[in-house]
XYZ file of C-alpha atoms in Angstrom:
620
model
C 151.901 12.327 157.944
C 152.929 9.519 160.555
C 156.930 9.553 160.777
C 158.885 7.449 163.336
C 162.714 7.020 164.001
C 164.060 3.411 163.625
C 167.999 3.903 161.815
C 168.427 0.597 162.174
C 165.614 -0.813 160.212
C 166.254 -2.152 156.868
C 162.608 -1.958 155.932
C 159.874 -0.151 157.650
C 156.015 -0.857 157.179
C 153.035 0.615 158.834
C 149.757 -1.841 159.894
C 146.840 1.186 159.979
C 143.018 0.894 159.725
C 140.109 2.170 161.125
C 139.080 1.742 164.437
C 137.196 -1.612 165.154
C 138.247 -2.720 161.373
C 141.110 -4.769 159.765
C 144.613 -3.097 159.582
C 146.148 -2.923 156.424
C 149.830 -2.756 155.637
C 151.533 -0.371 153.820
C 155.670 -0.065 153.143
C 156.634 3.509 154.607
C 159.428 6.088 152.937
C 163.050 5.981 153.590
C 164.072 9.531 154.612
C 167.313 10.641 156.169
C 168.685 10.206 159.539
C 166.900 6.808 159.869
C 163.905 9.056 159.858
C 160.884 6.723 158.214
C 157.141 8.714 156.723
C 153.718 7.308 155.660
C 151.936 10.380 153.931
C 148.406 8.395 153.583
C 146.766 5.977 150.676
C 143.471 6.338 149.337
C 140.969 6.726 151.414
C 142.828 6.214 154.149
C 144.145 10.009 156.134
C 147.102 9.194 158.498
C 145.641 12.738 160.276
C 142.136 10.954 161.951
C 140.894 10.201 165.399
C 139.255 6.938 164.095
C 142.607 5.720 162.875
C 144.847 2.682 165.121
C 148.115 1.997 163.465
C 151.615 0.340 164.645
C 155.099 -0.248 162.735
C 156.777 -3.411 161.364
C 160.143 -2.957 161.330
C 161.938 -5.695 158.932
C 158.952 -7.607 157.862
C 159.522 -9.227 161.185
C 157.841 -9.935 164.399
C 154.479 -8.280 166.142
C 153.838 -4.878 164.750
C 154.614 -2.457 167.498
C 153.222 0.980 168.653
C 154.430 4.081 168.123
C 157.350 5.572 170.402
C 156.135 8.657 170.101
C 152.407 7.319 170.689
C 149.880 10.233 171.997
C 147.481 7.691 172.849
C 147.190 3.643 173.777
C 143.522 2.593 174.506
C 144.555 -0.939 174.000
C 147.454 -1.132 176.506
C 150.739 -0.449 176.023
C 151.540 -3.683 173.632
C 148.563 -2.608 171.613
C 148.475 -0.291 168.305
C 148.682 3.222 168.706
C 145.364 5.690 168.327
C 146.211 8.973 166.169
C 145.470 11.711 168.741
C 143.922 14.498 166.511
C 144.305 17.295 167.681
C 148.303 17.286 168.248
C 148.360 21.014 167.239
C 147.041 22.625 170.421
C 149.038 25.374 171.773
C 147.873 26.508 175.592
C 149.172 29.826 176.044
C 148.247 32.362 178.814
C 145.231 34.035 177.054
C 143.103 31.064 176.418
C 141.335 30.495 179.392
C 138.939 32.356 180.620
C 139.642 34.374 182.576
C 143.501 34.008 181.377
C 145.482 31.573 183.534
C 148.717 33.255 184.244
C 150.379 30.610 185.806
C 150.499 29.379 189.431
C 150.320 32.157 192.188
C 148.855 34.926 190.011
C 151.519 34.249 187.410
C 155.201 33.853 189.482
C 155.501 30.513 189.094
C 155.811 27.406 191.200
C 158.774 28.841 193.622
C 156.969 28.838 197.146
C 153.711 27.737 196.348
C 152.296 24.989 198.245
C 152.491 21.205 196.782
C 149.893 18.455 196.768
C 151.471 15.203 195.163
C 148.527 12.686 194.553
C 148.554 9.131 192.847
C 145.121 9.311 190.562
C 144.646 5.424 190.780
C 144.431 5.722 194.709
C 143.245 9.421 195.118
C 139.461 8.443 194.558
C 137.908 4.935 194.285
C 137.328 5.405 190.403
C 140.843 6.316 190.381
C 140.200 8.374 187.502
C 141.041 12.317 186.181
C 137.521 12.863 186.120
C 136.755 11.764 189.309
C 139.829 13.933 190.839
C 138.112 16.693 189.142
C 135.333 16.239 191.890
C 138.071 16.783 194.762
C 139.883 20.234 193.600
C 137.477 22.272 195.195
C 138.911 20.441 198.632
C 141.923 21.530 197.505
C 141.330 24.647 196.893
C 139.682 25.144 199.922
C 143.003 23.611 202.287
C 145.258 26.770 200.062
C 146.896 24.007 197.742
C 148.279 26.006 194.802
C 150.187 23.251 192.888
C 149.174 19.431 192.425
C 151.710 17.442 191.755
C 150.392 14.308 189.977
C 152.557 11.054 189.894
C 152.951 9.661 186.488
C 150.462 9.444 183.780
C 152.711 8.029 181.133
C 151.307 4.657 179.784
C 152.525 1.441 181.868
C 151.290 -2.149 181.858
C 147.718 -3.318 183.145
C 145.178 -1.773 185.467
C 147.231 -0.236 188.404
C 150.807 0.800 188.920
C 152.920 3.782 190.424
C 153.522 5.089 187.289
C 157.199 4.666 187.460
C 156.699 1.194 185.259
C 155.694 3.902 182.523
C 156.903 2.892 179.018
C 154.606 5.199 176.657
C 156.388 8.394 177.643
C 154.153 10.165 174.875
C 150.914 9.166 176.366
C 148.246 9.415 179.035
C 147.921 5.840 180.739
C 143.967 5.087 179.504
C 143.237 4.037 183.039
C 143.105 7.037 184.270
C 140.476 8.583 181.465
C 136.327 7.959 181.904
C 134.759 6.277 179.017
C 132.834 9.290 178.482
C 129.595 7.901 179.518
C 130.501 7.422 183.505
C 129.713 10.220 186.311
C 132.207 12.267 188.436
C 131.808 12.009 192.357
C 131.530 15.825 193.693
C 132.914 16.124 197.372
C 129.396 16.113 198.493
C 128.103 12.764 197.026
C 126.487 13.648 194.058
C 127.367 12.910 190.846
C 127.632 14.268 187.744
C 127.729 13.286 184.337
C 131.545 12.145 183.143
C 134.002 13.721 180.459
C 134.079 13.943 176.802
C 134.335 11.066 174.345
C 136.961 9.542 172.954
C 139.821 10.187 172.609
C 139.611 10.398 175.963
C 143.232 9.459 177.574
C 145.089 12.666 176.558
C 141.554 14.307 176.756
C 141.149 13.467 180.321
C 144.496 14.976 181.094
C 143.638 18.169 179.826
C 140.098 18.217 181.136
C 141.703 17.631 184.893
C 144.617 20.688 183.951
C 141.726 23.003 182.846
C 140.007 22.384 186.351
C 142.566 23.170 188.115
C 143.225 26.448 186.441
C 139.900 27.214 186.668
C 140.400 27.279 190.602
C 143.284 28.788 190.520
C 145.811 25.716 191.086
C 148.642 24.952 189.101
C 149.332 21.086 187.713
C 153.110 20.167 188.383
C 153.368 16.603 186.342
C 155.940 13.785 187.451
C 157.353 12.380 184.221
C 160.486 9.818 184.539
C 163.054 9.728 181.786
C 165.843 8.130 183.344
C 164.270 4.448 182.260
C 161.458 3.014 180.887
C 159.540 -0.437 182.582
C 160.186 -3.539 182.221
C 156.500 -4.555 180.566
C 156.068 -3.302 176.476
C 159.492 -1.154 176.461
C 159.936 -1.400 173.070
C 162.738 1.561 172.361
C 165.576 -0.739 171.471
C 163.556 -2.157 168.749
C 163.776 1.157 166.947
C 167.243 2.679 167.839
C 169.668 3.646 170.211
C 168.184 4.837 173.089
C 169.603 3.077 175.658
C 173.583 2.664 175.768
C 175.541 0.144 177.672
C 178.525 2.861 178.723
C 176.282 3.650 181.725
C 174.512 1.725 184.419
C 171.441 2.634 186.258
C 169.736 0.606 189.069
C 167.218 -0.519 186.518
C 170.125 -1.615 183.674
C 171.691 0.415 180.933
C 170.909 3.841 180.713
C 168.484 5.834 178.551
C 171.207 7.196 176.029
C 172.023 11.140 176.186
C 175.370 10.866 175.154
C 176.926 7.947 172.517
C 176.328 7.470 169.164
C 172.775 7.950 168.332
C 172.059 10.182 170.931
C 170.853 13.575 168.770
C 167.916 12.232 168.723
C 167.168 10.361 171.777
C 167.636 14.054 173.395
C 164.638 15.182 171.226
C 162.868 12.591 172.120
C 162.977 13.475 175.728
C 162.944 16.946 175.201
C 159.719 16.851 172.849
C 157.964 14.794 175.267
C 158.519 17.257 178.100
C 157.921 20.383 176.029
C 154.514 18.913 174.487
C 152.912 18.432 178.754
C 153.512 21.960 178.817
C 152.274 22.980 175.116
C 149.410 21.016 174.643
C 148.097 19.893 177.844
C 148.447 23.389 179.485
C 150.820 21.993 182.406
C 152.696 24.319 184.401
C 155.607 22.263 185.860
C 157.397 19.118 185.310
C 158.464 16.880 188.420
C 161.803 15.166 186.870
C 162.575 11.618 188.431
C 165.888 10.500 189.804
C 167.994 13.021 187.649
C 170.777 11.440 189.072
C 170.263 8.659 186.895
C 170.118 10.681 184.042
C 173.893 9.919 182.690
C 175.247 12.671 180.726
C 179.290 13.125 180.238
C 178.503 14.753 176.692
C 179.467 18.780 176.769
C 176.295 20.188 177.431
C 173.984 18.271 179.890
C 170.270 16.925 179.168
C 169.040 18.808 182.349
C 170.620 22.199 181.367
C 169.345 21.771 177.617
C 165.906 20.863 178.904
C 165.969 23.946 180.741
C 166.890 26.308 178.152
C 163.882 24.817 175.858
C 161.245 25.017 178.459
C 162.126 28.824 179.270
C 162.016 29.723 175.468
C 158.910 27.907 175.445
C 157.997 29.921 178.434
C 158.499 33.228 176.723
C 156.724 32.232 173.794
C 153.692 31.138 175.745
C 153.160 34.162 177.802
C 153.561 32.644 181.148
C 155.747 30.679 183.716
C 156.773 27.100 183.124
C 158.953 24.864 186.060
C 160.881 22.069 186.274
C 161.373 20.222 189.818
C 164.015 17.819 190.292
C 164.265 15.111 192.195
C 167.989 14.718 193.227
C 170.114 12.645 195.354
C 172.912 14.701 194.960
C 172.849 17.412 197.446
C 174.527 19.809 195.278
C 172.739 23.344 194.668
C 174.209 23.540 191.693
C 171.110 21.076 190.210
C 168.708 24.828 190.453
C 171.520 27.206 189.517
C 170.996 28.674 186.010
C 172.311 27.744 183.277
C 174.209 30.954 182.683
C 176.017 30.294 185.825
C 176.909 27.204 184.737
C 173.897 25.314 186.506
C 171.603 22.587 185.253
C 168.800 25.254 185.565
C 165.953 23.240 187.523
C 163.462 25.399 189.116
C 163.583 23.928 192.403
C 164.249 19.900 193.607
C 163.006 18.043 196.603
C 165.118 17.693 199.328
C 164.976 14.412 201.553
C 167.114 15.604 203.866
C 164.401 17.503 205.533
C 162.302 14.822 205.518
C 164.876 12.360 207.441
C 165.583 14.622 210.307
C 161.647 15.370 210.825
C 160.821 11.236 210.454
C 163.695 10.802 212.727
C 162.817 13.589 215.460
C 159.603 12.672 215.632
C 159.576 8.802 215.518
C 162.957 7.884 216.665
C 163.501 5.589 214.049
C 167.204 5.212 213.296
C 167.576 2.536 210.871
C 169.289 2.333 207.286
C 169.759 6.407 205.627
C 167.801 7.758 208.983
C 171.075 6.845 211.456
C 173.061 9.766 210.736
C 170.363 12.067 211.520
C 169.694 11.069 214.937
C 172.169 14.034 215.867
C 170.116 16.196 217.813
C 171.277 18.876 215.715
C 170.229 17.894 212.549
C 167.010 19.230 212.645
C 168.139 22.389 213.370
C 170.582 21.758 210.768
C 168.261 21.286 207.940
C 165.885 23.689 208.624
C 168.894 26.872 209.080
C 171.244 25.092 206.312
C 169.356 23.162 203.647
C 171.129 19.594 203.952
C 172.534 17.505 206.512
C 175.044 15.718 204.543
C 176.894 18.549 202.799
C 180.116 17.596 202.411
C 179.815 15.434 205.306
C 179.815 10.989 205.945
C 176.956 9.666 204.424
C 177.133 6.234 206.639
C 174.631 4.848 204.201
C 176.507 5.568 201.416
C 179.480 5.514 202.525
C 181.120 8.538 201.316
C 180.879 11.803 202.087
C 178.070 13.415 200.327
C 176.868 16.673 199.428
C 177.887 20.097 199.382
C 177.289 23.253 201.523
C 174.216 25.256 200.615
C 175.889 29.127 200.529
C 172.712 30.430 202.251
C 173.386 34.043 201.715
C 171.248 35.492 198.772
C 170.198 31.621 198.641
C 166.241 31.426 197.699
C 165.613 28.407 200.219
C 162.071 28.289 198.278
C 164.186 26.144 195.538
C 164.088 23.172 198.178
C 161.340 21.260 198.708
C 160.371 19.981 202.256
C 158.242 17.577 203.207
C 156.932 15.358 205.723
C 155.642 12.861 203.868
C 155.620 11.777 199.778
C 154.912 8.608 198.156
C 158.414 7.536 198.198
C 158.507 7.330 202.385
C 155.318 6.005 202.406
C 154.931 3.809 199.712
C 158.655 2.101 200.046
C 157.985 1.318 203.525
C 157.059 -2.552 204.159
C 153.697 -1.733 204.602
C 153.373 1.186 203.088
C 152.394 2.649 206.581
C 152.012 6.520 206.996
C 153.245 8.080 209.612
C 150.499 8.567 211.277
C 150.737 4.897 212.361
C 154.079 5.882 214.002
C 153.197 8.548 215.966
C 150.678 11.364 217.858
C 148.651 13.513 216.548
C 150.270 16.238 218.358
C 153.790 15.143 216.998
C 152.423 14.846 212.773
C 151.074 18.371 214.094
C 154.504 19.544 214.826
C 156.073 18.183 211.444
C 153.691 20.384 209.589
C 154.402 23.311 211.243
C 158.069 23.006 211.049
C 158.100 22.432 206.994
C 154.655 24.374 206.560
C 156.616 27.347 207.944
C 160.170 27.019 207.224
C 162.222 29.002 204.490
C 160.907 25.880 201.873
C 158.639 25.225 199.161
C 156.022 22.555 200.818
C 154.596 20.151 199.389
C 151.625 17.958 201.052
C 151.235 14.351 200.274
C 148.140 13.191 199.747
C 145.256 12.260 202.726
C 148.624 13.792 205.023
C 146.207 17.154 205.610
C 143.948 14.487 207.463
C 145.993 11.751 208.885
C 144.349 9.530 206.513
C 144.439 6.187 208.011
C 144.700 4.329 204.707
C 148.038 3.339 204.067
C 149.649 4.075 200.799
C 151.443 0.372 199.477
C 153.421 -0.581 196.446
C 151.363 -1.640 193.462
C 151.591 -3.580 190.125
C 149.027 -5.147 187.827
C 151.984 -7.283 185.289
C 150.143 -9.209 183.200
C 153.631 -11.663 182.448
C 153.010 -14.102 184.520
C 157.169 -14.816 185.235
C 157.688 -10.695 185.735
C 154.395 -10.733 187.972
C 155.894 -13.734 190.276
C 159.444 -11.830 189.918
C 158.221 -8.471 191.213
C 156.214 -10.342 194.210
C 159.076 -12.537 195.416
C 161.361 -9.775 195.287
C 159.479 -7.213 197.735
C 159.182 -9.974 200.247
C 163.222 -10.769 200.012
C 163.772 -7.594 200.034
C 161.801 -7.150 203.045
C 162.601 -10.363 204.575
C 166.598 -9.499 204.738
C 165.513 -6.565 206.899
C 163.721 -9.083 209.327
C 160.546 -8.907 208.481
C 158.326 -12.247 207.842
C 157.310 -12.593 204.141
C 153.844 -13.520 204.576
C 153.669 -9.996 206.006
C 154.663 -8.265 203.353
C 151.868 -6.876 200.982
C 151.947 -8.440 197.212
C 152.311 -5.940 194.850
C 150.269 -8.040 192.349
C 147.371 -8.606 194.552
C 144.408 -6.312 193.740
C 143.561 -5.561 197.441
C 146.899 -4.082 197.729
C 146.005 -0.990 195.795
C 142.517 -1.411 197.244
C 143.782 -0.836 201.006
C 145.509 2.455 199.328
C 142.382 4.209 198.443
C 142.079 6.974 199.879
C 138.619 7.159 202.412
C 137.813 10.643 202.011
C 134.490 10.168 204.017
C 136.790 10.064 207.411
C 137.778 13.273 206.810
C 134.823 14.791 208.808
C 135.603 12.501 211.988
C 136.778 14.485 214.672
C 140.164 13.678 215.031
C 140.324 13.953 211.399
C 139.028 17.028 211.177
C 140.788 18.457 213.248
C 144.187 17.974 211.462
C 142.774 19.498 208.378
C 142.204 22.706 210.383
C 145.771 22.450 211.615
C 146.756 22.177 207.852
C 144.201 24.375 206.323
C 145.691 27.037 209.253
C 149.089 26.611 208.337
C 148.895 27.055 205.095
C 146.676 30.103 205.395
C 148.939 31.690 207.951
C 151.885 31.120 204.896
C 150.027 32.828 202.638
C 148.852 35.820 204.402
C 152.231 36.736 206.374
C 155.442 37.784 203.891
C 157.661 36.440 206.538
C 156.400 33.094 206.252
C 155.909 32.956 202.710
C 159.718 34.368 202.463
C 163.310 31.817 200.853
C 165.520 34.124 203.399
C 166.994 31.162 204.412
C 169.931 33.025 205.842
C 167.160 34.741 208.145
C 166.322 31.542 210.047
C 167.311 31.074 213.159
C 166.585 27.638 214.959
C 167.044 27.345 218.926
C 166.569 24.034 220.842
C 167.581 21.797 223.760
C 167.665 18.115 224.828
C 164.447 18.475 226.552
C 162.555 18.177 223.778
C 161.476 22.346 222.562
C 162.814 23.879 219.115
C 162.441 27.367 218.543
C 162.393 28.090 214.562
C 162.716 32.303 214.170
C 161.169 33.731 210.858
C 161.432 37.100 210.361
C 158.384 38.774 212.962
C 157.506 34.537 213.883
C 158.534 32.210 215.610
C 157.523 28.146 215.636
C 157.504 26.392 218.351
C 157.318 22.979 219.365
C 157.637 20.510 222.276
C 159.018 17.190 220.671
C 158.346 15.716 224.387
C 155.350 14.213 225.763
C 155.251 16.287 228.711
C 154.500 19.483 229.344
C 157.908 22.319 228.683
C 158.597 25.977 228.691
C 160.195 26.808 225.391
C 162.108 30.818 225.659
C 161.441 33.337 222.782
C 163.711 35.341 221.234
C 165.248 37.843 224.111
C 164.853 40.901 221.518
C 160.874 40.162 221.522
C 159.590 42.385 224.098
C 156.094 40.924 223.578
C 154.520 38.095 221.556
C 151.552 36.464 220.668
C 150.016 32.991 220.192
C 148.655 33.052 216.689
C 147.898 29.156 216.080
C 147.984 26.581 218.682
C 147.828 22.758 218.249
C 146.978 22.168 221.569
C 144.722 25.599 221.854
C 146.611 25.633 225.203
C 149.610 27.402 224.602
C 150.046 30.767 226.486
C 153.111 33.598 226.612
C 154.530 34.550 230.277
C 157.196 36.282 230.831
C 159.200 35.435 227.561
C 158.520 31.918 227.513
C 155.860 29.598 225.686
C 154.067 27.315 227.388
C 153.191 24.247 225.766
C 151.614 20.360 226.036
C 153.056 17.871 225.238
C 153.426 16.988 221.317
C 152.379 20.403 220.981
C 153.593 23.130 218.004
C 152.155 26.749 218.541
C 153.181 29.839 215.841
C 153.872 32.950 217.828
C 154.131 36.659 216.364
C 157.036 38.337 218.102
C 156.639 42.709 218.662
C 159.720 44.191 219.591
C-alpha cells in the first residue's frame, strides 16, 4: 500500500504505471489525520520494483513525487520508483562475520573520521567507485567515513546540502549496473547490481566498509530543504513562518501540524540506520533546528535511535554539528541533554588555521591570542562564555573538563566547510609548509578529541575542493553564480576570480588526483598521517577523552608542548630551528615519530627544525 500525508488536500490521486509505460490515474482513500492510501487495482501491485508513481493533489498542477520517496532515477521533479525491498532490517548478526559496530563494537566515540564528498572523491564520482578506495582507507587506520549528503538534490553535481529528497539516495551517485569499479591499483572490475540501484548503491558501499572493518557515519541535513524540487509545502505543514533560518522559514518541529513533520524526520533518520546498515548520523546545523515545543527534536531523535540501538544488537551515533558551544548538545537526555553522541567543534579548527597561517580575518580574529591554542586543546572552546567579535556577543559556555569525555568533540584541521567556503576553495596546503600541515595533524591527531580527516588532507592533495551546483533553472542557476562572486567581491576579491558554481570545471578542478599520492612529497605526508594515527591506536594514552589530563606548555618563540598521559607533542610553529623543554618530572624520554626525522632529546629539551612536530614518550 502507497500512503502519503497531504491534510490539506481536498482530493488526492495517484499517477502509477510501469516502468517505461503510460501512468494511469487512480483517486486514493481518505483516511484520518490527512493521512491518504492507494491499496492497488487490478493488475497493477503498489508493492513492485518496476512500478514509477507520483501524487496529484486537487486535480491540479504537475503530479509530484513522493515525500517520503526511497528512490528518484528521474531527478528530483520526476515520479518516484517503489523501492522493494523497504523491509530490510540490518542488525549485528547479518554480516559475515557479524559487524558489531565501529571499533569492535563501542561505537563512534574516538574513532578516527574520514569525511569524503562521493561526486569529487573519485572521477566517476560514484559509491561503486569509492568502493575501490576503502582498502586505502583501511590501510591509513580510518575507522569511520563520514560521507557528505546522499539525499536527492537537483542535476548532476552538488554538495549535497541542496538535498530535497530526504528519503532517497541522489541516483548520481549509483552505477548503472553495467559500468566497472576502479581498484586502487588501476584495474577494474565489473560494477554493482541492477536496478534499483540508488538506495542499492548505498548499501553496497556500507557493506564494504564493514567488511573492512570501517564504520559509515552519514551527513543528513534536516534543518531545510533546497531551493530546486522542494515540494513539502505542497503537502502540509512542514515548514512554519514563527521561525527564521538563513535559508527562510524553518522546517516545522513545533506549530500546528508538527506531530507529524517530527516523524517525518525521525523516520528518515531511523530508516539510514535500519535498512542501509549505517552506523552514525552527521546532523547539519542543529542550531537551525528551531524547537521551543516541550521536548526537543534532537533529544527525541536521540531516544529513538538508542531504542533502535538496543533492538538491533549494536551501537548507533549521532554527531552534531553545532554553533553553539554549549556541552549540553552531547549530554544525555536523562540529564536533561539533547543526547548527541559527539559534535564537531570549530573552535579547534580556528586556532590551528590561525597558528599556523596567520590569517586573522572575519571569525579567525579573536583567536590570534597566543593562548588560544593552548586554550582549545586543554579546555574544549575558545569562546566559552567569552566576546565572540564576529558575533558580537558573548558566546559559549565553559566545558567542565573534569569527568568530561573530550572524545565527544570533534577536531579537525580541515573539513569541507573551511575548504570548500573559501573563495577558491583552496586547502591549506596552499597556505602553508609541509612541516607546518605536519604539525596540525599531530596536534588534533593526538589531542584528547575524536579526529576526523578530510578528504586528500592525509596527502596534501593539491586539488582544491570548490563550491558546486548543477541548477538546471536557468534564473536560480544565474542567482547562485552572481551571488558567490558578490559575496566574494565585498571581501575584496575581483569577481572574475571567483570560481562559478555552475560551471562544470568547477567540480572538475575538485576531483580528487589520487595518482599524486605516490610523489614524494606526497607520500611522505601519508606516512606522517598513516603514523599518527597508528601511534593513536596502539598507545591508551593517546587514544584516551581525559581532557582534564592535558597539559599544554608554550612560548612566543614559536614551541608548544601538548602533555598526554606518558606523551608528549611537540612542535616548533617557527621556521627556525628551537629547543622546546619537556616535562621536568620526565627523567628520560624518547623520540617516537619525527616530522623532520631530526629531532633528538638532550638534557630535557627537544630539539627540533623548523615547522617541525615530533611525539616523544616521557619515563619517569
Amino acid at each position: 500500500m502507497i500512503r502519503v500525508w497531504a491534510p490539506r488536500a481536498g482530493t488526492m490521486e495517484i499517477e502509477v504505471g510501469p516502468v517505461g509505460e503510460a501512468r494511469r490515474r487512480y483517486p486514493m482513500v481518505s483516511e484520518s489525520g490527512g493521512w491518504w492510501s492507494w491499496p492497488g487495482a487490478p493488475g497493477v501491485r503498489p508493492d513492485t520494483s518496476d512500478l514509477d508513481y507520483a501524487f496529484v493533489l486537487d486535480g491540479t498542477g504537475p503530479p509530484l513525487p513522493d515525500p517520503r520517496s526511497a528512490y528518484q532515477p528521474e531527478g528530483v521533479h520526476g515520479p518516484s520508483r517503489w523501492f522493494a525491498d523497504p523491509g530490510r532490517v540490518v542488525g549485528a548478526g547479518e554480516a559475515d562475520p557479524p559487524w558489531r559496530g565501529p571499533q569492535g563494537g563501542t561505537g563512534v566515540l574516538g574513532g578516527v573520521f574520514y569525511e569524503l564528498h562521493l561526486g569529487t572523491f573519485t572521477e566517476a564520482g560514484t559509491l561503486d567507485a569509492a568502493i575501490g578506495r576503502i582498502p586505502v582507507l583501511r590501510d591509513l587506520g580510518i575507522d569511520v567515513v563520514e560521507l557528505m549528503p546522499v539525499a536527492a538534490f537537483p542535476g548532476r553535481w552538488n554538495w549535497g546540502y541542496d538535498g530535497v529528497g530526504l528519503w532517497a539516495v541522489d541516483d548520481s551517485y549509483a552505477s548503472t549496473g553495467t559500468g566497472s569499479i576502479e581498484m586502487p591499483d588501476g584495474r577494474e572490475v565489473p560494477g554493482g547490481a541492477e536496478a534499483p540501484d540508488g538506495p542499492d548503491a548505498l548499501r553496497r558501499f556500507v557493506d564494504a566498509c564493514h567488511r573492512h572493518g570501517i564504520g559509515v557515519c552519514l551527513d543528513v541535513v534536516y534543518n531545510h530543504l533546497g531551493p530546486s524540487g522542494n515540494y513539502l509545502s505542497r503537502f502540509g505543514p512542514y515548514f512554519t513562518e514563527e521561525h527564521t533560518t538563513p535559508w527562510g522559514p524553518a522546517v516545522n518541529f513545533d506549530a500546528a501540524g508538527s506531530v507529524e513533520v517530527r516523524r517525518f524526520v525521525i523516520e528518515a533518520a531511523l530508516r539510514w540506520f535500519r535498512e542501509f546498515g549505517v552506523d552514525a548520523l552527521r546532523l547539519d546545523a542543529v542550531h537551525e533546528l528551531r524547537d521551543d515545543s516541550g521536548r526537543h527534536i534532537l533529544a527525541e531523535l536521540s531516544d529513538e535511535v538508542a531504542a533502535l540501538a538496543a533492538r538491533l544488537g549494536r551501537p548507533l551515533d549521532l554527531v552534531a554539528e553545532s554553533d553553539l558551544n554549549d556541552t549540553r548538545m552531547v549530554t544525555s537526555t536523562a540529564q536533561g541533554g539533547l543526547g548527541m553522541t559527539a559534535q564537531w567543534d570549530d573552535d579547534v579548527h580556528h586556532a590551528l588555521h590561525v597558528a599556523l597561517t596567520g590569517e586573522t580575518s572575519g571569525y579567525y580574529a579573536d583567536f590570534a591570542d597566543p593562548g588560544a591554542l593552548a586554550k582549545v586543546l586543554t579546555k574544549g572552546f575558545h569562546h566559552d562564555g567569552t566576546y565572540s567579535s564576529f558575533r558580537g556577543r558573548d558566546w559559549g559556555r565553559p566545558v567542565e573538563v573534569d569527568g568530561f569525555d573530550g572524545r565527544r568533540l570533534l577536531a579537525y584541521l580541515q573539513t569541507h566547510d573551511q575548504v570548500g567556503n573559501r573563495a577558491l576553495g583552496d586547502r591549506i596546503t596552499a597556505s602553508v609548509t609541509p612541516g607546518q600541515q605536519a604539525i596540525g595533524a599531530a596536534l588534533y591527531l593526538t589531542s584528547a578529541y575524536t579526529p576526523l580527516v578530510f578528504m586528500g588532507e592525509e596527502w596534501g592533495a593539491s586539488t582544491p575542493f570548490q563550491f558546486f551546483t548543477d541548477f538546471e533553472e536557468p534564473e536560480l542557476a544565474a542567482a547562485v553564480s552572481a551571488g558567490r562572486r558578490e559575496e566574494f567581491a565585498s571581501h575584496g576579491w575581483r569577481s572574475e576570480d571567483i570560481p562559478d558554481p555552475q560551471d562544470p570545471r568547477t567540480r572538475a578542478r575538485s576531483v580528487l588526483r589520487w595518482e599524486e599520492r605516490h610523489e614524494p612529497a606526497h607520500a611522505r605526508m601519508w606516512r606522517w598521517y598513516a603514523a599518527l594515527i597508528d601511534l593513536r591506536h596502539r598507545e591508551p594514552d593517546l587514544s584516551s577523552g581525559d581532557l582534564a589530563g592535558v597539559r599544554v606548555h608554550h612560548d612566543a618563540a614559536g614551541w608548544l608542548v601538548m602533555r598526554r598521559g606518558a606523551f608528549a607533542t611537540v612542535v616548533n610553529l617557527a621556521d627556525r630551528p628551537a629547543e622546546a623543554p619537556l616535562p621536568p618530572e620526565a627523567t628520560a624520554s624518547d623520540v617516537v615519530l619525527s616530522w623532520s626525522g631530526s629531532a633528538s632529546v638532550a638534557e630535557g629539551r627537544l630539539s627540533l627544525e623548523g615547522h617541525d612536530a615530533a611525539v616523544v614518550r616521557l619515563r619517569s
